[in-house]
């Protein structure tokens, strides 16, 4: 194969990948002055101008007289070979068209714009004849800045004047107005700050990770340790090594809410804050991050899964914190798992991956067992903190009045902590007030108009909310089915209802409710968490949100309201999830110097999952779970792909599903089997009917080419949509 040149002279035939949904790389001519391989360009497409990347030599199979020229090369570092290869491989793995992969890698607005400038203001060299109070304040404010400049708004605010006062002074020359680039480099992080004194375990782990990073080769390490054992401390050492090598690092966090705490730790460790990339970042800041990452002017990025697609100049380390977290799987659009994609990208750019978790997912556990991943374990908690004592509360023997969920045993335990001025946490993994609203007269349950889902009452919002599509409506006073008045009743507990019960049982306790839908912003949540951590609450009522890595040093009791909740699903990972979640929640107790206790309310204390949670015998849990999966031939010991078909027309989806199932030749050839079609567990979402097929194959089957060949003959007409989910995590 001919080597692709790295530079194309003016007029050369080049292939440009655009972000438009076309199934090929398009031919163009290199613009005046030529262009580099990987250059970001603007090209004409029909009447429009679109963004593209120079992907290689043109194919030359398009009418040569019609080939148009690139309009211009954008002011951005060309996409490196490494990222182009990553997009190609990730696209092939997830069966995603390359154009859609490119969209993931260009998710910053205005990439094509010239370097954007903004006006800044500094002290001029004249003094106006007529001075006013306001004018004096502006000049004083600038003098206070000692030569530094401010934006118009900053200056007006600092001086307490309107912007027109500043503008007026600028006209007179008393204030100088200048243009300055908006996209500025991130502050330099200093990896040589002294680190904390590491414990033996931590030091061993840190030494190994540093050595791995110094090798400048690919490798993945599972960093396992209970919450509080210092995983973050250790991987910050790895980040330090990476920065010393002059390479960039990326830390993925599963929840934006966690970034604020992390930023503070980075600042303490490296003297400045890193770049942030997630949905809470403004569009201008996103563009700045995108550009600076490409120029190497952002050494460390902390972000959500999509930061994997940033154009790093030289990425040396990717940390996936809480690697088992289900939010790493993108569940719409391009269906990818950020953990797996991190490993893929690192293997292409000779980087190291650290997967940190107290409760790794079975896939990772199996890879560590087989030696594919290295494994480092932090066995004890930092300081004197010890793991909580875990016990079941057998709900079959507890006397509970109707519509209450806190058993007398749990109530006594909480009361005891209140008396000792210690914190307790009551955990329930259900948002809202009640999962079901039922009519006592006719039995009707209020459902969503667009989905096959019940609506969940949220008393905070005073509305019913569909957790599938987000639709809300006011809680009616009359039954929509039988018109009976005031007979609608809440059934089952949600976090809000539990808070109500707790307040009745413990009227003097200061309650804090933590649920992801109750905080307008990550900052507000951070503030609340800090308040709680410093003792601003006696009793915390929380959902899954509290299970994720927050520090509550005063907490000594965790009560799990319904430990059986996760065990009911038909989901292949139900046991694993329950195990992880329960252990994490329990890990919230006794973090500082006081021993903690975790009490799990359950109706099935002899269930194997509950028993392994209680005994703390992780290894036997993983081994048993691995056996079951091996036996069933499912991941990580077999391969799965989910096919989700949807349409507004129910007949149409089933017809397509049946046709796919009948014409399964390419799958059978490859040794794969197809199951279904069957209505999806949630058979209707946003008015679309959903049908699933499941493809199963032995490990090692080249599944993607077989899937591609299988679905290729089917044209999706009209409203029909098909999504292929490789390694599905959820089966709804
Ligand atoms: P994890 O990430 O495993 O939950 P962290 O790294 O957050 O653990 O550590 C838990 C707490 O203990 C943090 O407040 C951290 O600063 C502190 N800590 C951990 N290791 C040390 C150490 N060697 N010296 C001082 N403090 C430490
Ligand atoms: Zn809905």
XYZ file of C-alpha atoms and ligand atoms in Angstrom:
760
model
C 0.000 0.000 0.000
C 1.300 3.427 -0.904
C 2.267 5.537 2.056
C -0.055 8.474 2.624
C 1.882 11.718 2.232
C 1.811 14.012 5.223
C 1.454 17.127 3.112
C -0.533 17.936 -0.018
C 0.484 20.670 -2.444
C -2.047 23.095 -3.833
C -4.374 21.357 -6.290
C -3.545 17.812 -5.130
C -6.484 15.416 -4.947
C -7.335 14.785 -1.310
C -9.999 12.842 0.603
C -11.906 14.867 3.191
C -14.021 13.317 5.928
C -16.873 15.624 6.850
C -19.271 15.559 9.756
C -22.184 15.165 7.337
C -24.010 11.828 7.288
C -22.527 10.586 4.002
C -21.080 7.136 3.731
C -17.756 8.068 2.191
C -14.731 10.323 2.322
C -15.177 13.014 -0.341
C -12.667 14.128 -2.968
C -11.450 17.739 -2.992
C -8.435 19.676 -4.164
C -5.918 21.036 -1.705
C -6.274 24.803 -1.296
C -3.838 27.557 -2.087
C -0.752 27.015 0.026
C -1.479 23.281 0.314
C -2.558 21.456 3.471
C -1.379 18.861 5.944
C -2.776 15.395 6.397
C -5.247 15.686 9.265
C -5.825 19.415 8.719
C -9.212 20.763 9.781
C -10.737 22.369 6.732
C -13.853 24.043 5.473
C -15.176 22.546 2.239
C -18.106 23.342 -0.060
C -20.835 20.716 -0.054
C -23.704 21.595 -2.369
C -24.655 25.125 -1.420
C -23.167 24.826 2.071
C -19.790 25.082 3.754
C -19.028 22.219 6.106
C -16.302 21.176 8.517
C -13.990 18.338 7.544
C -10.636 16.715 8.124
C -8.084 15.827 5.445
C -8.207 12.052 5.735
C -5.769 11.007 2.991
C -5.254 10.971 -0.754
C -8.418 11.395 -2.824
C -9.944 8.266 -4.326
C -10.167 9.784 -7.786
C -13.351 7.923 -8.642
C -15.455 11.066 -8.822
C -15.804 13.151 -12.009
C -12.510 14.998 -11.846
C -13.875 18.138 -13.517
C -16.409 18.491 -10.715
C -13.960 18.181 -7.830
C -13.963 21.456 -5.888
C -11.281 23.070 -3.818
C -11.017 23.265 -0.072
C -12.202 26.724 0.962
C -9.732 27.210 3.774
C -7.621 25.491 6.346
C -8.812 26.216 9.870
C -6.683 27.621 12.602
C -6.333 24.400 14.613
C -3.614 21.815 15.034
C -4.089 19.074 12.396
C -5.643 15.892 13.709
C -2.874 13.490 14.578
C -2.556 9.997 13.099
C -3.247 8.588 16.516
C -6.670 10.237 16.792
C -7.603 9.345 13.216
C -6.729 5.713 13.867
C -8.666 5.820 17.132
C -11.797 7.170 15.421
C -11.537 4.512 12.730
C -11.102 1.662 15.185
C -13.707 2.908 17.637
C -16.125 3.367 14.739
C -15.452 -0.158 13.490
C -15.917 -1.586 16.981
C -19.191 0.177 17.696
C -20.387 -0.085 14.068
C -20.643 3.680 13.905
C -20.105 5.574 10.631
C -16.868 7.523 10.614
C -18.720 10.777 10.052
C -20.506 10.291 13.368
C -17.180 9.529 15.035
C -15.792 12.781 13.664
C -18.749 14.630 15.161
C -17.758 13.261 18.560
C -14.250 14.591 18.047
C -15.366 18.073 17.025
C -17.906 18.850 19.704
C -16.841 22.403 20.260
C -18.551 25.322 18.576
C -16.790 27.723 16.259
C -13.746 25.577 15.568
C -13.622 27.213 12.169
C -13.650 30.744 13.480
C -10.461 32.753 13.377
C -8.800 33.005 16.771
C -11.414 34.855 18.683
C -10.466 38.138 20.274
C -11.953 40.108 23.083
C -11.459 43.638 24.291
C -9.398 44.160 27.391
C -8.763 47.382 29.270
C -5.673 48.761 30.975
C -4.514 52.120 32.285
C -3.886 54.737 29.553
C -1.416 57.617 29.669
C -3.684 60.655 29.777
C -5.913 61.978 32.508
C -9.261 63.479 31.457
C -9.819 67.181 32.152
C -13.094 66.548 33.831
C -13.003 63.892 36.511
C -16.083 62.421 38.169
C -16.351 60.056 41.104
C -17.128 57.196 38.769
C -14.157 57.977 36.532
C -11.821 58.139 39.520
C -13.046 54.758 40.693
C -12.288 53.214 37.292
C -8.745 54.602 37.178
C -8.164 53.557 40.804
C -9.370 50.067 40.032
C -6.906 49.820 37.159
C -4.063 51.176 39.287
C -4.902 48.533 41.877
C -4.413 45.904 39.203
C -0.787 46.941 38.824
C -0.667 46.894 35.035
C -2.951 43.902 34.580
C -5.889 44.214 32.242
C -9.573 43.492 32.728
C -12.532 42.849 30.473
C -15.148 45.572 30.170
C -17.500 43.851 32.538
C -14.835 42.945 35.071
C -13.591 46.513 35.154
C -17.059 48.010 35.463
C -17.820 45.626 38.293
C -14.540 46.254 40.071
C -15.151 50.002 39.943
C -18.875 49.785 40.620
C -19.761 51.832 37.528
C -21.697 51.245 34.323
C -19.811 50.049 31.261
C -20.456 53.378 29.545
C -18.189 55.134 32.042
C -15.334 52.823 30.993
C -16.142 53.309 27.313
C -16.101 57.071 27.809
C -12.664 56.951 29.415
C -11.407 54.752 26.593
C -12.510 57.388 24.068
C -10.522 60.005 25.957
C -7.431 57.792 26.028
C -7.377 57.603 29.825
C -8.071 53.893 29.524
C -6.490 51.795 26.806
C -8.661 49.319 24.908
C -6.813 46.369 23.332
C -7.574 43.139 21.543
C -6.483 39.964 23.231
C -7.026 36.334 22.252
C -9.881 34.695 24.072
C -8.505 31.168 23.960
C -5.651 31.317 26.391
C -3.368 28.578 27.673
C -4.255 26.843 30.930
C -2.092 27.597 33.938
C 0.957 25.394 34.166
C 0.687 22.489 36.600
C 3.766 21.804 38.655
C 4.322 18.080 39.232
C 7.158 18.705 41.657
C 5.007 19.896 44.552
C 5.622 17.642 47.528
C 3.105 14.825 47.753
C 1.599 13.436 50.924
C 3.542 10.816 52.852
C 2.288 7.641 51.289
C 1.538 4.485 53.226
C 3.450 1.343 52.216
C 0.663 0.086 49.990
C 0.249 3.449 48.378
C 3.982 3.865 47.834
C 4.271 0.458 46.168
C 1.357 1.196 43.877
C 2.704 4.629 43.063
C 6.175 3.307 42.237
C 4.771 0.730 39.852
C 2.513 3.197 38.124
C 5.315 5.723 37.774
C 7.525 3.060 36.211
C 4.771 2.049 33.801
C 4.321 5.641 32.714
C 8.057 6.197 32.357
C 8.137 3.228 29.945
C 6.042 5.299 27.512
C 4.322 2.136 26.434
C 0.729 1.003 26.552
C -0.535 -0.856 29.598
C -3.686 -1.050 31.712
C -3.704 -1.351 35.496
C -6.604 -2.073 37.781
C -6.128 0.043 40.909
C -8.369 -1.573 43.438
C -9.030 -0.389 46.933
C -11.955 0.388 49.175
C -13.216 3.937 49.251
C -10.867 5.981 51.356
C -7.847 3.773 50.749
C -6.153 6.547 48.793
C -6.719 5.577 45.162
C -7.030 9.196 44.155
C -3.887 10.043 46.059
C -2.044 7.288 44.183
C -3.271 8.083 40.714
C -2.374 11.735 41.240
C 1.194 10.434 41.624
C 0.827 8.776 38.241
C -0.472 12.058 36.822
C 2.578 13.809 38.297
C 4.894 11.350 36.561
C 3.053 11.792 33.292
C 3.327 15.584 33.499
C 7.039 15.324 34.328
C 7.435 13.333 31.142
C 5.974 16.292 29.310
C 2.898 14.308 28.325
C -0.775 15.064 28.916
C -3.133 13.252 31.257
C -6.881 12.720 31.250
C -8.956 11.834 34.303
C -12.477 10.580 33.629
C -15.037 10.923 36.410
C -18.483 9.342 36.240
C -20.376 12.294 37.636
C -19.986 16.034 37.091
C -20.854 16.498 40.739
C -17.538 14.926 41.657
C -15.388 17.276 39.624
C -15.540 20.218 42.033
C -13.943 18.203 44.834
C -11.404 16.784 42.429
C -10.401 20.205 41.092
C -9.596 21.312 44.601
C -7.355 18.290 45.101
C -5.556 18.892 41.808
C -4.926 22.475 42.792
C -3.500 21.369 46.132
C -1.257 18.835 44.428
C -0.107 20.779 41.339
C -0.667 24.423 42.244
C -3.332 25.147 39.629
C -6.587 23.793 38.267
C -6.831 21.536 35.214
C -9.049 21.975 32.171
C -12.624 20.729 32.553
C -14.694 19.081 29.830
C -18.294 18.095 30.477
C -21.828 19.246 29.824
C -21.636 21.903 32.532
C -18.842 23.805 30.757
C -19.781 26.879 28.678
C -19.421 26.715 24.911
C -16.625 29.280 24.791
C -14.736 27.361 27.430
C -15.254 24.138 25.500
C -13.676 25.660 22.456
C -10.782 26.914 24.529
C -10.230 23.448 26.017
C -10.448 21.783 22.608
C -7.877 24.146 21.128
C -5.491 24.198 24.066
C -5.517 20.422 24.365
C -4.502 20.264 20.710
C -1.681 22.735 21.201
C -0.433 21.059 24.349
C -1.422 24.074 26.443
C -3.627 22.042 28.740
C -1.659 19.384 30.590
C -4.480 17.763 32.464
C -8.131 17.406 31.542
C -10.770 16.221 33.957
C -13.932 15.287 32.229
C -16.838 13.146 31.253
C -16.610 10.266 28.817
C -16.677 12.493 25.733
C -13.293 13.982 26.666
C -11.808 10.774 25.248
C -12.332 12.298 21.829
C -10.321 15.471 22.470
C -7.363 16.099 20.135
C -4.594 15.582 22.700
C -1.128 16.432 21.446
C 0.592 13.760 23.476
C -1.612 11.752 25.777
C 0.348 9.626 28.236
C -2.224 8.602 30.836
C -5.958 8.026 31.089
C -7.481 7.441 34.511
C -10.993 6.010 34.618
C -12.162 6.636 38.172
C -15.004 4.451 39.488
C -14.466 2.359 36.375
C -17.462 0.112 37.115
C -19.865 3.058 36.906
C -22.663 2.475 34.423
C -22.636 6.077 33.278
C -19.477 5.354 31.294
C -21.694 3.640 28.799
C -23.196 6.152 26.426
C -26.787 5.014 25.928
C -27.857 7.094 22.975
C -26.336 8.291 19.746
C -22.994 6.539 19.448
C -23.218 3.589 21.849
C -19.762 3.253 23.332
C -18.256 2.346 26.657
C -15.734 4.984 27.717
C -13.780 2.493 29.802
C -13.166 0.225 26.829
C -12.512 3.129 24.496
C -9.958 4.521 26.937
C -8.063 1.250 26.672
C -8.304 1.370 22.887
C -7.051 4.939 22.618
C -4.207 4.326 25.060
C -3.083 1.270 23.101
C -2.843 3.429 19.990
C -0.976 6.348 21.570
C 1.354 4.380 23.862
C -0.337 5.592 26.998
C -1.135 3.965 30.309
C -4.647 3.397 31.627
C -5.554 3.245 35.306
C -8.944 1.749 36.125
C -9.725 2.751 39.699
C -12.493 1.161 41.717
C -13.418 -0.416 44.993
C -15.736 -2.752 43.124
C -14.479 -3.304 39.574
C -16.844 -4.699 36.999
C -16.598 -8.372 36.207
C -14.989 -7.692 32.812
C -12.133 -5.818 34.443
C -11.842 -8.365 37.226
C -11.529 -11.134 34.617
C -8.906 -9.190 32.644
C -6.865 -8.712 35.800
C -7.226 -12.394 36.699
C -5.996 -13.459 33.272
C -3.047 -11.085 33.421
C -4.231 -8.893 30.567
C -4.341 -5.998 33.027
C -1.906 -5.403 35.851
C -3.432 -5.247 39.306
C -2.545 -3.065 42.273
C -4.412 -3.338 45.499
C -4.676 -0.903 48.396
C -5.780 -3.114 51.210
C -6.413 -0.836 54.127
C -8.144 2.437 54.542
C -6.028 5.456 55.130
C -5.539 6.281 58.788
C -7.359 4.264 61.380
C -10.601 3.913 59.507
C -11.778 0.328 59.256
C -14.432 -1.255 57.109
C -17.888 -1.078 58.572
C -19.488 -3.978 60.305
C -22.232 -5.222 57.963
C -25.469 -6.857 59.031
C -28.786 -7.767 57.532
C -32.081 -6.714 59.043
C -34.478 -9.535 58.263
C -37.603 -7.666 57.227
C -39.756 -10.798 57.593
C -39.423 -10.512 61.348
C -39.791 -6.726 61.687
C -43.109 -5.116 62.634
C -43.723 -2.200 60.289
C -46.893 -0.138 60.004
C -48.208 0.273 56.427
C -46.501 2.852 54.207
C -43.366 2.989 56.288
C -39.975 1.655 55.461
C -37.688 2.256 58.397
C -37.728 -0.893 60.538
C -37.719 -0.629 64.353
C -34.196 -2.077 64.397
C -32.911 0.532 61.982
C -34.796 3.237 63.843
C -33.062 2.307 67.114
C -29.674 2.335 65.424
C -30.265 5.800 63.967
C -31.527 7.083 67.325
C -28.381 5.833 68.986
C -26.190 7.784 66.513
C -28.312 10.883 67.020
C -27.779 10.566 70.780
C -24.032 10.217 70.228
C -24.025 13.207 67.853
C -22.904 11.077 64.939
C -24.216 11.052 61.374
C -26.350 8.403 59.711
C -27.209 7.819 56.095
C -30.390 6.205 54.855
C -29.991 4.981 51.320
C -32.689 4.284 48.779
C -31.972 4.108 45.105
C -35.177 5.732 43.930
C -35.699 9.347 43.067
C -38.952 11.150 43.730
C -41.667 10.621 46.288
C -43.306 7.396 45.196
C -42.742 5.153 42.177
C -46.430 4.448 41.631
C -49.593 6.510 41.915
C -52.683 4.343 42.021
C -56.407 5.057 42.152
C -57.894 3.398 45.245
C -61.309 3.260 43.604
C -60.499 1.537 40.295
C -56.871 0.402 40.569
C -55.714 2.593 37.684
C -52.009 3.494 37.758
C -50.936 6.783 36.269
C -48.616 6.154 33.321
C -46.788 8.286 30.822
C -48.725 9.176 27.672
C -45.689 8.497 25.495
C -43.964 5.576 27.193
C -44.863 2.275 28.768
C -43.729 3.561 32.122
C -45.440 4.642 35.295
C -45.099 8.255 36.247
C -43.188 8.983 39.414
C -44.516 11.532 41.843
C -42.028 14.261 42.741
C -43.379 16.259 45.630
C -40.555 18.790 45.512
C -41.642 19.686 42.006
C -45.343 19.073 42.761
C -45.537 17.028 39.556
C -45.537 13.539 38.110
C -42.426 12.797 36.098
C -41.693 10.079 33.543
C -38.176 8.829 34.226
C -37.959 7.534 30.651
C -38.695 10.627 28.622
C -38.761 13.399 31.204
C -42.403 14.328 30.489
C -44.114 15.910 33.492
C -47.688 16.671 34.434
C -49.435 17.981 37.514
C -50.749 15.437 39.973
C -54.488 15.225 39.208
C -57.043 15.300 42.041
C -59.492 13.202 40.020
C -58.693 9.733 38.678
C -58.165 10.037 34.904
C -59.840 6.634 34.489
C -62.898 6.504 36.805
C -63.256 10.172 37.789
C -63.259 9.294 41.495
C -62.222 12.287 43.530
C -59.279 12.310 45.980
C -58.687 8.588 45.742
C -55.217 8.722 44.181
C -52.584 7.307 46.500
C -48.810 7.068 46.471
C -47.488 3.507 46.588
C -43.945 2.557 47.514
C -41.077 4.678 48.710
C -38.842 7.185 46.968
C -36.175 9.316 48.543
C -38.560 12.204 49.236
C -41.064 9.996 50.983
C -38.374 8.365 53.045
C -37.261 11.822 54.147
C -40.826 12.521 55.278
C -40.897 9.334 57.324
C -37.500 10.036 58.831
C -38.562 13.531 59.849
C -41.572 12.077 61.660
C -39.482 9.461 63.450
C -36.660 11.845 64.333
C -38.309 15.256 64.648
C -35.236 16.946 66.091
C -32.734 15.630 63.546
C -31.375 17.954 60.888
C -32.103 16.229 57.585
C -30.252 16.561 54.295
C -31.715 14.998 51.165
C -29.314 14.172 48.346
C -30.855 13.203 45.037
C -29.501 14.121 41.624
C -32.644 15.939 40.572
C -32.648 18.316 43.503
C -29.650 20.414 42.660
C -29.655 23.025 39.950
C -25.896 22.902 39.545
C -22.820 20.943 40.414
C -21.705 23.878 42.576
C -24.892 23.818 44.605
C -24.442 20.116 45.153
C -20.817 20.568 46.133
C -21.815 23.201 48.663
C -24.419 20.885 50.145
C -21.939 18.025 50.343
C -19.417 20.224 52.094
C -22.016 21.363 54.575
C -22.899 17.759 55.338
C -19.258 16.677 55.573
C -18.541 19.378 58.124
C -21.438 18.285 60.309
C -24.267 20.422 58.958
C -26.714 17.521 59.078
C -27.481 14.627 61.418
C -29.266 12.394 58.985
C -28.623 12.096 55.255
C -31.269 10.619 52.993
C -29.846 9.819 49.619
C -30.008 8.006 46.310
C -27.199 6.501 44.284
C -25.632 9.938 44.203
C -24.171 9.427 47.676
C -22.568 6.138 46.679
C -20.102 7.891 44.445
C -16.912 8.899 46.149
C -17.966 11.649 48.545
C -16.248 11.939 51.896
C -18.458 12.099 54.972
C -16.013 11.736 57.857
C -18.618 12.002 60.617
C -20.806 9.258 59.233
C -20.937 6.069 61.296
C -24.161 4.373 60.228
C -25.533 3.453 56.831
C -29.008 2.002 56.547
C -29.946 0.470 53.210
C -33.715 0.649 52.966
C -34.182 -1.934 50.247
C -31.181 -4.124 49.576
C -33.322 -6.378 47.383
C -34.232 -3.644 44.918
C -31.465 -4.358 42.428
C -31.857 -8.120 42.591
C -35.245 -8.170 40.927
C -34.247 -7.181 37.406
C -33.748 -9.721 34.649
C -30.589 -7.833 33.795
C -27.515 -9.971 33.432
C -25.582 -7.628 35.683
C -28.211 -7.268 38.404
C -26.224 -9.226 40.977
C -22.998 -7.460 40.153
C -24.622 -4.024 40.365
C -26.270 -4.746 43.677
C -23.022 -6.052 45.069
C -21.118 -2.958 43.922
C -23.727 -0.497 45.062
C -24.237 -2.021 48.495
C -20.525 -2.217 49.161
C -20.017 1.350 48.065
C -22.807 2.700 50.141
C -21.610 0.717 53.104
C -18.143 2.147 52.459
C -19.503 5.603 53.348
C -19.541 4.704 57.034
C -16.647 4.974 59.415
C -14.273 6.838 57.206
C -12.420 8.765 59.856
C -11.556 7.389 63.259
C -14.933 6.017 64.324
C -15.913 2.499 63.333
C -18.967 2.339 61.129
C -21.876 0.012 60.754
C -23.986 -0.856 57.731
C -27.467 -2.332 58.117
C -29.156 -3.838 55.088
C -32.928 -4.240 55.160
C -33.772 -7.353 53.157
C -36.519 -9.913 52.740
C -34.047 -12.514 51.507
C -31.041 -12.532 53.834
C -30.002 -15.939 52.537
C -29.763 -14.759 48.913
C -26.198 -15.513 47.693
C -25.546 -11.892 46.702
C -26.726 -10.534 50.037
C -24.636 -13.137 51.818
C -21.468 -12.272 49.971
C -22.063 -8.570 50.621
C -22.376 -9.297 54.320
C -19.451 -11.661 54.572
C -17.270 -9.253 52.628
C -15.909 -12.224 50.735
C -15.442 -10.513 47.460
C -13.379 -13.149 45.843
C -15.982 -15.825 46.262
C -18.639 -13.498 44.912
C -16.644 -12.737 41.777
C -15.694 -16.364 41.281
C -19.302 -17.548 41.587
C -20.554 -14.803 39.302
C -17.814 -15.584 36.775
C -18.821 -19.253 36.803
C -22.416 -18.395 36.074
C -21.501 -16.129 33.223
C -19.076 -18.652 31.777
C -21.763 -21.264 31.946
C -24.267 -19.018 30.175
C -21.693 -17.950 27.588
C -22.253 -14.258 28.286
C -19.716 -11.431 28.767
C -16.912 -11.506 29.584
C -16.936 -15.149 28.454
C -19.007 -14.655 25.351
C -20.095 -11.774 23.175
C -23.418 -9.982 23.011
C -24.941 -7.351 20.796
C -28.348 -5.800 21.226
C -30.409 -4.655 18.253
C -33.067 -2.097 19.096
C -35.651 -1.336 16.458
C -38.174 1.417 16.909
C -40.943 3.104 15.028
C -44.215 4.889 15.627
C -45.825 1.986 13.764
C -45.871 -1.192 15.816
C -46.451 -3.505 12.827
C -43.510 -2.036 10.959
C -41.030 -2.723 13.783
C -42.125 -6.312 14.193
C -41.996 -6.909 10.445
C -38.420 -5.721 10.339
C -37.533 -7.699 13.461
C -38.950 -10.891 11.977
C -37.212 -10.323 8.656
C -33.890 -9.864 10.471
C -34.422 -13.022 12.503
C -35.296 -15.055 9.379
C -32.313 -13.848 7.366
C -29.611 -14.626 9.877
C -27.202 -16.322 7.428
C -24.228 -14.004 7.993
C -24.563 -14.472 11.759
C -24.802 -18.252 11.600
C -21.776 -18.348 9.318
C -19.758 -16.533 11.929
C -21.012 -18.824 14.682
C -23.408 -16.293 16.214
C -27.037 -16.830 17.156
C -29.926 -14.416 17.139
C -32.783 -14.330 19.653
C -36.024 -12.418 19.209
C -37.619 -10.225 18.101
C -39.345 -9.483 21.393
C -41.008 -6.344 22.670
C -38.430 -4.401 24.692
C -39.013 -4.344 28.476
C -40.072 -0.752 27.990
C -42.045 -1.348 24.862
C -42.780 2.279 24.104
C -40.683 5.370 24.700
C -41.618 8.848 23.496
C -44.380 7.359 21.391
C -42.060 4.951 19.592
C -42.627 1.197 19.787
C -39.498 -0.730 20.606
C -38.474 -4.248 19.702
C -35.242 -5.979 20.637
C -33.134 -8.753 19.183
C -30.169 -10.210 20.975
C -27.135 -11.636 19.203
C -24.935 -14.011 21.118
C -21.589 -15.431 20.034
C -18.652 -17.268 21.542
C -15.728 -15.160 22.691
C -13.339 -14.471 19.852
C -16.045 -14.380 17.163
C -15.462 -11.504 14.715
C -18.909 -10.218 15.559
C -18.879 -6.728 14.015
C -18.290 -7.785 10.368
C -20.985 -10.430 10.717
C -23.437 -7.890 12.149
C -22.616 -5.406 9.411
C -23.187 -8.018 6.701
C -26.399 -9.123 8.374
C -28.093 -5.718 8.581
C -26.693 -4.302 5.313
C -29.510 -5.539 3.006
C -32.200 -3.878 5.149
C -33.160 -0.352 4.210
C -34.750 1.650 6.966
C -37.777 3.324 5.497
C -39.771 6.160 6.985
C -39.963 6.169 10.737
C -37.932 3.005 11.334
C -34.747 3.282 13.362
C -32.183 0.651 14.212
C -29.498 0.905 16.877
C -26.815 -1.729 17.350
C -25.444 -1.919 20.851
C -22.172 -3.844 21.102
C -21.541 -5.168 24.644
C -24.903 -3.882 25.891
C -25.067 -2.746 29.506
C -28.747 -2.131 29.772
C -31.517 -4.124 28.222
C -34.482 -1.828 28.653
P -10.130 6.909 47.429
O -9.852 7.609 46.138
O -9.598 5.487 47.454
O -11.517 7.004 47.922
P -8.673 9.113 48.587
O -7.442 9.231 47.765
O -9.782 10.058 48.292
O -9.234 7.614 48.548
O -8.264 9.180 50.118
C -9.216 9.288 51.165
C -8.815 10.424 52.094
O -7.602 10.101 52.761
C -8.576 11.723 51.356
O -9.018 12.790 52.156
C -7.062 11.757 51.211
O -6.587 13.070 51.098
C -6.599 11.066 52.481
N -5.342 10.366 52.269
C -5.156 9.243 51.560
N -3.865 8.870 51.572
C -3.217 9.785 52.314
C -1.859 9.934 52.721
N -0.918 9.068 52.350
N -1.556 10.999 53.511
C -2.510 11.873 53.881
N -3.801 11.779 53.544
C -4.169 10.757 52.761
Zn -42.466 9.034 29.111
